[in-house]
PDB file of C-alpha atoms in Angstrom:
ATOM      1  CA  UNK U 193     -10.564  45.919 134.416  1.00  0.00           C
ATOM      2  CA  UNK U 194      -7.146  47.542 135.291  1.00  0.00           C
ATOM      3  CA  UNK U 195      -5.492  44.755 135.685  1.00  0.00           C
ATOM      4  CA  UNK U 196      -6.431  43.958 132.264  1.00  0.00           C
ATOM      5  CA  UNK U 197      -5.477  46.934 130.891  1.00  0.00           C
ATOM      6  CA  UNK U 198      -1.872  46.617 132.171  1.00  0.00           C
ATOM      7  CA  UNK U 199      -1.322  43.583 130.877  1.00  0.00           C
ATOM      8  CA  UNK U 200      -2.689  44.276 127.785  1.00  0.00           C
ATOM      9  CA  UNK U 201      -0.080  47.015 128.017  1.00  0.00           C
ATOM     10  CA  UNK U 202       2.864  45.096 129.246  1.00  0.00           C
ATOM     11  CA  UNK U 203       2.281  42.429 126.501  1.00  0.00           C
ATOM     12  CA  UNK U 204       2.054  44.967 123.568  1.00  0.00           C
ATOM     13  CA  UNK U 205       5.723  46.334 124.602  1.00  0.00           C
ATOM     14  CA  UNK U 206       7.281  43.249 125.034  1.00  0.00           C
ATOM     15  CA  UNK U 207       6.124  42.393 121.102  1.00  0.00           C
ATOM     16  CA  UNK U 208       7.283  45.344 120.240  1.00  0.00           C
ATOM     17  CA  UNK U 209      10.218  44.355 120.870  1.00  0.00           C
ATOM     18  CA  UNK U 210      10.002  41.556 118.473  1.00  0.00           C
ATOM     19  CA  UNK U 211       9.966  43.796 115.221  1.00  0.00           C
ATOM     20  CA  UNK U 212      13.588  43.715 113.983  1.00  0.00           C
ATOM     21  CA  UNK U 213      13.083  44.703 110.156  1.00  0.00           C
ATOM     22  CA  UNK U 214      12.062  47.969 109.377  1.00  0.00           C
ATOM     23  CA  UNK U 215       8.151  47.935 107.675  1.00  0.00           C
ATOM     24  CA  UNK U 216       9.841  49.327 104.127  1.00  0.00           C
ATOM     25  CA  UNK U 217      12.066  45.643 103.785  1.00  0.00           C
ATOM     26  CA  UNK U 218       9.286  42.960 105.159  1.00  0.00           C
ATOM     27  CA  UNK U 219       8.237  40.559 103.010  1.00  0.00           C
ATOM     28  CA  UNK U 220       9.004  37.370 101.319  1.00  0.00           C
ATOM     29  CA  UNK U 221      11.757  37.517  98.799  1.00  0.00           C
ATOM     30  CA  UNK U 222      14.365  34.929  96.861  1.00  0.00           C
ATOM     31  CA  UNK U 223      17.363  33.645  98.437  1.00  0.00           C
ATOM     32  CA  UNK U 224      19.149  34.132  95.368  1.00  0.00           C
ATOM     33  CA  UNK U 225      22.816  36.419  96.037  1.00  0.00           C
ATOM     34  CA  UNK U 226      24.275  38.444  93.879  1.00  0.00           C
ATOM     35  CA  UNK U 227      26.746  36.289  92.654  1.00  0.00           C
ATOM     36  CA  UNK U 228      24.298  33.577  92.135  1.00  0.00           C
ATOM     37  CA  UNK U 229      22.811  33.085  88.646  1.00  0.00           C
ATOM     38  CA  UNK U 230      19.358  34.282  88.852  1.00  0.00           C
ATOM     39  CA  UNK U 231      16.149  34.377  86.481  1.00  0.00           C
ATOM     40  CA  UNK U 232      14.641  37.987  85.708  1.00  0.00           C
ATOM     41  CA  UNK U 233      11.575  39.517  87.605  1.00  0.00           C
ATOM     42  CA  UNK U 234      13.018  37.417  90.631  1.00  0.00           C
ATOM     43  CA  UNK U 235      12.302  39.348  93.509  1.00  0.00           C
ATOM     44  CA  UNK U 236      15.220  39.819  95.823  1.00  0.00           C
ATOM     45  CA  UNK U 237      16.235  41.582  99.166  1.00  0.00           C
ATOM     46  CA  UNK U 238      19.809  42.839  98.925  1.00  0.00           C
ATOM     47  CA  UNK U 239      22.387  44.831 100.978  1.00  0.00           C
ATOM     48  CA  UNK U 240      25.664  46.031 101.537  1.00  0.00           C
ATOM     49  CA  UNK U 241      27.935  48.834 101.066  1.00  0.00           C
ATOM     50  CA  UNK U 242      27.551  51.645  98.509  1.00  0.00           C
ATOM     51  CA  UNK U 243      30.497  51.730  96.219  1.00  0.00           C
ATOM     52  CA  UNK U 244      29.622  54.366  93.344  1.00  0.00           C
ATOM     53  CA  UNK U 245      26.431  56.601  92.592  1.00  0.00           C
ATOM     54  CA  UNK U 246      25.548  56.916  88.369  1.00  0.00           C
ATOM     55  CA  UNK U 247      23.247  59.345  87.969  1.00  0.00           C
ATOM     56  CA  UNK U 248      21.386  59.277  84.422  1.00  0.00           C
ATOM     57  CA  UNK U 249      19.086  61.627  83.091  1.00  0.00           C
ATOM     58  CA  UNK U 250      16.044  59.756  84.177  1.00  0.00           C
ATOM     59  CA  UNK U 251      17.261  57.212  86.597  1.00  0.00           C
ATOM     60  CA  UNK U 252      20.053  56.613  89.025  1.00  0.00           C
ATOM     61  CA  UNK U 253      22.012  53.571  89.154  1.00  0.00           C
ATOM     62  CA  UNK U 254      23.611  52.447  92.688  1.00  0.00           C
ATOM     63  CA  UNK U 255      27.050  49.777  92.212  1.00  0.00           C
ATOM     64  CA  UNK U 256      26.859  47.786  95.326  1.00  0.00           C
ATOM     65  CA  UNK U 257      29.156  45.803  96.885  1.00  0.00           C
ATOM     66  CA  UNK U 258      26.360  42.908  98.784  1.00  0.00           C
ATOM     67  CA  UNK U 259      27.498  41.307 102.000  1.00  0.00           C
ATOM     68  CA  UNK U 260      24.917  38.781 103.900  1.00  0.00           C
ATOM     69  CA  UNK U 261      21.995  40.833 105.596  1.00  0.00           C
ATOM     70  CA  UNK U 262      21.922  40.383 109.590  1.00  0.00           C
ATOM     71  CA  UNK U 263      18.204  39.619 111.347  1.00  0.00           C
ATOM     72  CA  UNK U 264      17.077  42.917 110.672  1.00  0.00           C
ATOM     73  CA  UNK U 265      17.924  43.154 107.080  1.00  0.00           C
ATOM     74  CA  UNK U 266      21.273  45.085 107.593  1.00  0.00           C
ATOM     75  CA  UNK U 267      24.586  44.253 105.927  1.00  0.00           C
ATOM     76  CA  UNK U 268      27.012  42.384 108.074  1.00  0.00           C
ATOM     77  CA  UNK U 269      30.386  43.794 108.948  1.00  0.00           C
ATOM     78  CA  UNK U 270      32.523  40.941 107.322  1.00  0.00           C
ATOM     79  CA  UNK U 271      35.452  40.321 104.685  1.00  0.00           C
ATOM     80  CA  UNK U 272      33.767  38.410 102.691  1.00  0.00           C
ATOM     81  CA  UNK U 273      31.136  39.704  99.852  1.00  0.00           C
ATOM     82  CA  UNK U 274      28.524  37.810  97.984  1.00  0.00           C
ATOM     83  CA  UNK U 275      29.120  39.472  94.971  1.00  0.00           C
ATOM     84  CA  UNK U 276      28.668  43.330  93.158  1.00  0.00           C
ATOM     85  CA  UNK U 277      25.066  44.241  91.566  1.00  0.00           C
ATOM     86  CA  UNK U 278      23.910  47.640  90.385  1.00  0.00           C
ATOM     87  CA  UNK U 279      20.389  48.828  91.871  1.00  0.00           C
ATOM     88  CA  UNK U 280      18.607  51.183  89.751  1.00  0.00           C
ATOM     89  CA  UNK U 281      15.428  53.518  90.287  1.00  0.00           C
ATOM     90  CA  UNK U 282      13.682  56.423  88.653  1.00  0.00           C
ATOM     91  CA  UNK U 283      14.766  60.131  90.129  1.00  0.00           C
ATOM     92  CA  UNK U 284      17.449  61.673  91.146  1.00  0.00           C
ATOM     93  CA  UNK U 285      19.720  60.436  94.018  1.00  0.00           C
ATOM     94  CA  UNK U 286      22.228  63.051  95.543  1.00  0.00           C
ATOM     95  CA  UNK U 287      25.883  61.410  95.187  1.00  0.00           C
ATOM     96  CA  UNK U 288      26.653  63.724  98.112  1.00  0.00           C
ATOM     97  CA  UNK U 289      23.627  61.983 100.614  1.00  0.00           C
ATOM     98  CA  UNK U 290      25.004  58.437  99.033  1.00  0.00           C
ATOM     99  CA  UNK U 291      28.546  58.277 100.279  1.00  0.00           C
ATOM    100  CA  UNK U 292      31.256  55.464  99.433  1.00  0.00           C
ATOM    101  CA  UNK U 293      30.937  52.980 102.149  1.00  0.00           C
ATOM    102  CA  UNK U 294      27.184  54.194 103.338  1.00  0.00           C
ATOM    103  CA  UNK U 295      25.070  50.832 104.211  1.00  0.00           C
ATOM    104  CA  UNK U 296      21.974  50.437 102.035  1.00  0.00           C
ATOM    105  CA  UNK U 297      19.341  47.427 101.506  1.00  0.00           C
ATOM    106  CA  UNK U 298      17.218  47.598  98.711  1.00  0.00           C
ATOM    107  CA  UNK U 299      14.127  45.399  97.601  1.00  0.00           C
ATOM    108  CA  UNK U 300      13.220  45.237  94.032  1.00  0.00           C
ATOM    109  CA  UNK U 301      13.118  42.630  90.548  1.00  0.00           C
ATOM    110  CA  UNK U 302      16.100  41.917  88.719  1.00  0.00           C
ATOM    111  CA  UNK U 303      16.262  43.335  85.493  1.00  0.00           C
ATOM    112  CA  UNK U 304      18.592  41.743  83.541  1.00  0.00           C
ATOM    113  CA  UNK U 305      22.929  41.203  83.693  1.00  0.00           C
ATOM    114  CA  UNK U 306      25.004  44.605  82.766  1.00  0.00           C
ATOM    115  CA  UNK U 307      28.957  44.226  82.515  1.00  0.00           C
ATOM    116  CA  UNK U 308      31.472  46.830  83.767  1.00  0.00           C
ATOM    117  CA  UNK U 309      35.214  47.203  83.481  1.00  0.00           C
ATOM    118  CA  UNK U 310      36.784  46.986  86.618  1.00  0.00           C
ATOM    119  CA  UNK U 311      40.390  47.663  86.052  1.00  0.00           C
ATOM    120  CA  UNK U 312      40.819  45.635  83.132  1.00  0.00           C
ATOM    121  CA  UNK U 313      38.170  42.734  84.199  1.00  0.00           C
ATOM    122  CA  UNK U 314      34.926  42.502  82.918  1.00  0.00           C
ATOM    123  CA  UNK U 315      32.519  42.175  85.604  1.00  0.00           C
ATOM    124  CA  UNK U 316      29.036  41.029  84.860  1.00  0.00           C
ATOM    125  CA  UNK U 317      26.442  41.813  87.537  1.00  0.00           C
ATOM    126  CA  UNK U 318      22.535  41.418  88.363  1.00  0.00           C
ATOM    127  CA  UNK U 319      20.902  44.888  87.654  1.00  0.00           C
ATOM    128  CA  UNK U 320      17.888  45.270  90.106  1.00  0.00           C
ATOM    129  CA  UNK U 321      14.604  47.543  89.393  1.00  0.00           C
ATOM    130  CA  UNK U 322      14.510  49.139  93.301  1.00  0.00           C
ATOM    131  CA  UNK U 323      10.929  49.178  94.766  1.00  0.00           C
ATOM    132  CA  UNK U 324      12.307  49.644  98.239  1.00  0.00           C
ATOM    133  CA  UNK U 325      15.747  51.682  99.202  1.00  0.00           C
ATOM    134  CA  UNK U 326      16.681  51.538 102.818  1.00  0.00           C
ATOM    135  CA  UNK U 327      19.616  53.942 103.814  1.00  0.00           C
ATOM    136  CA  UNK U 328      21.250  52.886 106.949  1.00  0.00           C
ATOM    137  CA  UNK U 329      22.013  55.394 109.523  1.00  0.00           C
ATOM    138  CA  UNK U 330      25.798  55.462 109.701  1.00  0.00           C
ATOM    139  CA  UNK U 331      27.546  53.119 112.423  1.00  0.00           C
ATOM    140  CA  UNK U 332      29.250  54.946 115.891  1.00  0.00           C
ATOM    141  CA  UNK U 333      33.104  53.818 116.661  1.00  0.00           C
ATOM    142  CA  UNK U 334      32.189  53.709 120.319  1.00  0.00           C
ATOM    143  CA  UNK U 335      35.419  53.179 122.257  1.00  0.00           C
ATOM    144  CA  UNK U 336      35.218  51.343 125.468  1.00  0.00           C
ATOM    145  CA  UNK U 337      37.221  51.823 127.868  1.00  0.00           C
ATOM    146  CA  UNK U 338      38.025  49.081 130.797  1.00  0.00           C
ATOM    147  CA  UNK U 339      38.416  50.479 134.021  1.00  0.00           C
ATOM    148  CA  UNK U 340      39.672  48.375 136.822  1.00  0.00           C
ATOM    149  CA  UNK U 341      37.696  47.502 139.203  1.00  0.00           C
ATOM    150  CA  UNK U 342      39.168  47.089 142.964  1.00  0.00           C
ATOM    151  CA  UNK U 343      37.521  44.168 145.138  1.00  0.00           C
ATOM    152  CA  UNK U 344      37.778  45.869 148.044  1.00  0.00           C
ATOM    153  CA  UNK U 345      37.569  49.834 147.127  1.00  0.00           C
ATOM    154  CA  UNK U 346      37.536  51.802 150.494  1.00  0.00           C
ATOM    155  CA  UNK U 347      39.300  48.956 153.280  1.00  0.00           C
ATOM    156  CA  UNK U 348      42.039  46.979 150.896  1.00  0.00           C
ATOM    157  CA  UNK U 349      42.847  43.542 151.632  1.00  0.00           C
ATOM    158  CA  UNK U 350      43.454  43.369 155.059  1.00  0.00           C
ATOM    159  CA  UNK U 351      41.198  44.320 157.639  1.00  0.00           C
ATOM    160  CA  UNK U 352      44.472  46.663 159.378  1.00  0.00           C
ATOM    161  CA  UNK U 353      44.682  48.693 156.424  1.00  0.00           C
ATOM    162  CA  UNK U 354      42.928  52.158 157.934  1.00  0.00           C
ATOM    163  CA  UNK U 355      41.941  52.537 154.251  1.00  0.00           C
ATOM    164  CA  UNK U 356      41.161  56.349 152.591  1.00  0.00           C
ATOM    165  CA  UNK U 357      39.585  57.784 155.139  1.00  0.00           C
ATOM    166  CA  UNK U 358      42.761  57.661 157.955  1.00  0.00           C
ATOM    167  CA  UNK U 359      43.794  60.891 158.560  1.00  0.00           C
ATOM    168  CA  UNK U 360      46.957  61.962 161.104  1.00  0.00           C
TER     169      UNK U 360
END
């Protein structure tokens, strides 16, 4: 009975392990990108990095720069972009939460196409209705640092070395 129990136990935390996307992005959605043509009511999941909040009086509108979404649904760091859409959703979103450069993923249907001057170019751009907005907790600059590593730490090379501990 124990034994059962414990493996019961050891197999439901290896599975765990299995869950990469978090519960609020699962699903089955289009492989459409943003810079793809796409019909309306298409149901997407897309992510990358926040470039402007537009809060309206009812809604508020998130400009998105998408990059290709990693295994668990998180933007990739890379140069390249698929394309800019705007993600929009009822309420009010705090421009000072939603940073420039903040990570988001969002699920939703695309609306329709909305244009926007960008310097003096006329973008055109998806417009999604946002069931789903993910926030990604901000990446760590971890630096690593390399320490060598002697072979032979306390003796040296040679076997005559007397090594740290020789005292006179």
């Amino acid at each position: 009975m124990s034994r059962s129990i414990l493996t019961l136990a050891i197999g439901a935390c290896l599975l765990t392990g299995c869950v990469t996307i978090p519960e609020p992005l699962r699903g089955e959605f289009s492989t459409l990108a943003p810079d793809q043509p796409g019909a309306a009511a298409e149901r997407v999941r897309w992510g990358g990095r926040l470039i402007e909040v537009l809060p309206a009086a009812d809604q508020t509108c998130l400009e998105i720069l998408g990059m290709p979404l990693d295994s668990s649904a998180r933007p990739q760091f890379l140069d390249a972009d698929i394309g800019r859409f705007r993600a929009c959703k009822a309420g009010f979103f705090d421009p000072a939460v939603f940073i420039s450069g903040r990570e988001v993923t969002v699920t939703g249907a695309i609306e329709t196409q909305v244009e926007r001057k960008i310097g003096e170019y006329t973008y055109r751009m998806p417009q999604v209705r946002v069931e789903t907005l993910f926030l990604w907790p901000q990446r760590l600059d971890i630096e690593r640092i390399e320490i060598y590593s002697d072979p032979f730490p306390f003796f040296g090379v040679y076997p005559w070395w007397p090594g740290p501990y020789y005292y006179h």
